[in-house]
Short mmCIF file of C-alpha atoms in Angstrom, two decimals:
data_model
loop_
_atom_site.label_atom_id
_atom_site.label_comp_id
_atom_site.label_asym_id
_atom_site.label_seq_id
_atom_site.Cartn_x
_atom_site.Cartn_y
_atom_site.Cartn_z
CA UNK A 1 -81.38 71.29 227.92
CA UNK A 2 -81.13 68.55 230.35
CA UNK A 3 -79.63 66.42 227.95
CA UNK A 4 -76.80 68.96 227.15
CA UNK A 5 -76.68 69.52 231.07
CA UNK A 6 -75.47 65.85 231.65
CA UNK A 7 -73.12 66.01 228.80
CA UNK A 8 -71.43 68.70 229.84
CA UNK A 9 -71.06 67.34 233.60
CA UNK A 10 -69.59 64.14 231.95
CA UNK A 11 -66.78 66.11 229.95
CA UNK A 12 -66.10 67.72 233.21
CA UNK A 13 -66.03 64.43 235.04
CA UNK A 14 -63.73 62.87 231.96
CA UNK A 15 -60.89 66.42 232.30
CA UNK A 16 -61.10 65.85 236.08
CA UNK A 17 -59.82 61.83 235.31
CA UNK A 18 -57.05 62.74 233.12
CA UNK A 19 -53.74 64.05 234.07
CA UNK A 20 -52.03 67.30 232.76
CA UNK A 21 -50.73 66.34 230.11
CA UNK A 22 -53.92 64.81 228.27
CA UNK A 23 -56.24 67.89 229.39
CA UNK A 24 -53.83 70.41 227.75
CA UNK A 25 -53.57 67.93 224.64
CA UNK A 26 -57.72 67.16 224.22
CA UNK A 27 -58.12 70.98 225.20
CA UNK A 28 -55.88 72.48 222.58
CA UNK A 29 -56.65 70.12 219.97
CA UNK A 30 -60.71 70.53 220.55
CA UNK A 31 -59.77 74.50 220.20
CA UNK A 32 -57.95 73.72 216.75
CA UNK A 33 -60.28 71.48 215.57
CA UNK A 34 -63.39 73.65 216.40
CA UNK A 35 -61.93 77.26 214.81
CA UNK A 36 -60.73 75.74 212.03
CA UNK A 37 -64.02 74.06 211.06
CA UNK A 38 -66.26 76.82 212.29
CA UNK A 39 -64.03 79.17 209.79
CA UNK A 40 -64.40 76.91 206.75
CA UNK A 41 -67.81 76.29 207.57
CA UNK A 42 -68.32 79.87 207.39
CA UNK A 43 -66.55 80.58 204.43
CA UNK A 44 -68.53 77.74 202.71
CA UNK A 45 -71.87 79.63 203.49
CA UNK A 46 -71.11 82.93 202.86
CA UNK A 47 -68.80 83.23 199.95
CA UNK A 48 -68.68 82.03 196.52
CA UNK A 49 -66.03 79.43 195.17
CA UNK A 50 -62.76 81.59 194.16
CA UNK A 51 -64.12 85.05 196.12
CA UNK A 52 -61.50 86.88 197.57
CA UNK A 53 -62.02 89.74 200.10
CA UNK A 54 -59.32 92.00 200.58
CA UNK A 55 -58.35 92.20 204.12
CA UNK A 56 -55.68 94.02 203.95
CA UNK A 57 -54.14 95.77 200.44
CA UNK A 58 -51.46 94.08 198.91
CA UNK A 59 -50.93 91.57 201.35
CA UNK A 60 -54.28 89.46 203.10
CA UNK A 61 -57.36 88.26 201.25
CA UNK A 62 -59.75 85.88 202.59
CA UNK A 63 -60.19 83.96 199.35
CA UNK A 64 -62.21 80.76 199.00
CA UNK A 65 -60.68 77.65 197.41
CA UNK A 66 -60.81 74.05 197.52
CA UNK A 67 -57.57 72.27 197.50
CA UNK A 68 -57.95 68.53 195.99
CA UNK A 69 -54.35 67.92 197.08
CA UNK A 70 -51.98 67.89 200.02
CA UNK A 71 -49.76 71.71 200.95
CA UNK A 72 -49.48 73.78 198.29
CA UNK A 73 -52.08 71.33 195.74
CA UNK A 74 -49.58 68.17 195.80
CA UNK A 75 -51.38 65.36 194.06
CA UNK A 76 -54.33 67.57 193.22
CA UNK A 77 -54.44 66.29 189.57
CA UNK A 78 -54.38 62.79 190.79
CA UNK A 79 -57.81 60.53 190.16
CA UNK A 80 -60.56 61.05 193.34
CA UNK A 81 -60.94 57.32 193.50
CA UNK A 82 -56.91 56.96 194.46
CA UNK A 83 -56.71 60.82 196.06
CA UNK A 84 -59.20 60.54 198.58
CA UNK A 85 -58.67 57.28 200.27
CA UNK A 86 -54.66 57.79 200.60
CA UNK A 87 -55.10 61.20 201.99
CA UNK A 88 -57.57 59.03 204.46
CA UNK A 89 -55.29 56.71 205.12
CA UNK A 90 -51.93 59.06 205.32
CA UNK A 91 -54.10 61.15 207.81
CA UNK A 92 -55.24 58.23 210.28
CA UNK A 93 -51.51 56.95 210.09
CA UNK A 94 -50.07 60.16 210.94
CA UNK A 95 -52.83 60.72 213.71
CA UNK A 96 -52.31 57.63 215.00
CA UNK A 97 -48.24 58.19 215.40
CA UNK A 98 -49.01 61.17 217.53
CA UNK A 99 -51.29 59.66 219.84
CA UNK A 100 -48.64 57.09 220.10
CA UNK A 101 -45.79 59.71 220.45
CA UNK A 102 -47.79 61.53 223.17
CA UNK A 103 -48.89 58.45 225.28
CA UNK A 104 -45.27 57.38 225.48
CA UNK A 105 -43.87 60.71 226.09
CA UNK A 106 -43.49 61.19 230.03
CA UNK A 107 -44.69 64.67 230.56
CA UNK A 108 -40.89 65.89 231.20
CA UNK A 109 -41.19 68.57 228.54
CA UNK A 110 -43.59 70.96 229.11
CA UNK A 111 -44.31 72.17 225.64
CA UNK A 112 -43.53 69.21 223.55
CA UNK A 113 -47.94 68.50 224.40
CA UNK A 114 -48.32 71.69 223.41
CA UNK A 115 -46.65 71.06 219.70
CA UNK A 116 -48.19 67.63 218.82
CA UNK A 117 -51.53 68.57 220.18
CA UNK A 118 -51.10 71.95 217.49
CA UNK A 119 -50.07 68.72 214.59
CA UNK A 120 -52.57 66.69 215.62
CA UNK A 121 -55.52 69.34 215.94
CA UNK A 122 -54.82 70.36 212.18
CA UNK A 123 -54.27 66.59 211.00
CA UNK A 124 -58.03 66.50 212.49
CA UNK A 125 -59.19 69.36 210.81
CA UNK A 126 -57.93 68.60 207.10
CA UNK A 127 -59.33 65.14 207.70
CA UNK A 128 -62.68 65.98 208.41
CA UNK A 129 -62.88 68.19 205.17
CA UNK A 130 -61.49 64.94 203.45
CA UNK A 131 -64.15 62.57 204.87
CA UNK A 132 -67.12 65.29 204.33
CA UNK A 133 -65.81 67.13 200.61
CA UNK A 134 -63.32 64.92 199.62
CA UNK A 135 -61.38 68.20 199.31
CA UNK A 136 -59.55 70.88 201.84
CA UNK A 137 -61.47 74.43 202.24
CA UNK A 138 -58.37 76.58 202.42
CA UNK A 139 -59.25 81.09 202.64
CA UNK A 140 -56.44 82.14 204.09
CA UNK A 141 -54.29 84.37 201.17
CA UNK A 142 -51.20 85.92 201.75
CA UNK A 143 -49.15 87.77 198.95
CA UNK A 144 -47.05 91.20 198.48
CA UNK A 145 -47.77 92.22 195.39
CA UNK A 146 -47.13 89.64 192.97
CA UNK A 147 -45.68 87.24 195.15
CA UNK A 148 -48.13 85.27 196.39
CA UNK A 149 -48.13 82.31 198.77
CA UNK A 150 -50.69 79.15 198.58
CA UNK A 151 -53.77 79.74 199.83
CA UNK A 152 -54.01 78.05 203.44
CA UNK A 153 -56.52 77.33 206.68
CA UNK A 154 -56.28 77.26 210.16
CA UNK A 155 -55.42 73.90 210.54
CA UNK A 156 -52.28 74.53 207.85
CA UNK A 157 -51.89 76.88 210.17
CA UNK A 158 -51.94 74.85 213.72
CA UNK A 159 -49.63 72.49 211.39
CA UNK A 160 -47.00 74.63 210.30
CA UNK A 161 -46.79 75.62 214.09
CA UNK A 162 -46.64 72.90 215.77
CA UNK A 163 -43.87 71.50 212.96
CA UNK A 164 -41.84 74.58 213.68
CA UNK A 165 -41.89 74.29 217.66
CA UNK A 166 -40.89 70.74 216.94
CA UNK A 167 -38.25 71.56 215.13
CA UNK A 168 -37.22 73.64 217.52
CA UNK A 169 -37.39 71.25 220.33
CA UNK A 170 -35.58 68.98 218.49
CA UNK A 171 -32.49 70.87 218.19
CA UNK A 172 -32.73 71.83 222.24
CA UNK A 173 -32.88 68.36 222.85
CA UNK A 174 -29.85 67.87 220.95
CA UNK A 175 -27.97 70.35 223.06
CA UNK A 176 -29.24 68.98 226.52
#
């Protein structure tokens, strides 16, 4: 208890240190990373490999798979021993380029930490599946009818986002 007591009082010491900008970016990213885990982690426990729960009829299942590849099962056939370590390495590059992107940025656009620290959150997330399953727990199923969409997770999710919003800025940018 004590030990958690001290822990906590140094985060809180550590968000009082940094500026806006990197509170919103650890804070939002911790949020990410934490949900998406604590989803898969449930899913993992209490469902079986390929279960599907209807959420809600003809369009939302909850539906347990493992993706060996990148979106939509990219590369999925390709051997572990060449798989795993480039997703590795693609992941710590493309983590890396956001914490660079962020530390240069100059905190004059408001919700351009907001958008990396969704990408970056869900870069986390997918990697820590990688390093612990070699593999991507993905339950989120979305279809009408017959047309169905790949199965996803949060962190796809947080992704897809933060890509969009980025887009987005992007082409205000342009304008300004």
């Amino acid at each position: 208890m004590i030990g958690t007591l001290i822990y906590v009082q140094d985060v809180l010491r550590l968000l009082r240190l940094l500026n806006r900008k990197y509170k919103l970016l650890l804070i939002i990213t911790s949020l990410i990373v934490i949900s998406d885990q604590v989803a898969k982690i449930f899913v993992d426990r209490t469902m079986h490999l390929y279960q599907s729960i209807e959420v809600l009829e003809n369009f939302f299942h909850i539906t347990y798979i493992r993706n060996k590849g990148a979106a939509f099962g990219m590369l999925s056939g390709a051997d572990s021993s060449l798989r795993v370590p480039f997703f590795l390495v693609m992941s710590t590059l493309a983590i890396g380029v956001i914490v660079y992107i962020i530390h240069k940025d100059e905190g004059k656009r408001d919700l351009f930490p907001i958008t990396m620290a969704l990408i970056l959150g869900g870069a986390i997330g997918n990697m820590i599946d990688r390093l612990r399953l070699g593999e991507v727990i993905d339950f989120l199923d979305v279809h009408w009818y017959q047309h169905h969409w790949p199965a996803f997770n949060i962190a796809d999710s947080a992704i897809t986002v933060g890509a969009g919003l980025l887009i987005l800025y992007m082409f205000k940018e342009r304008k300004s």
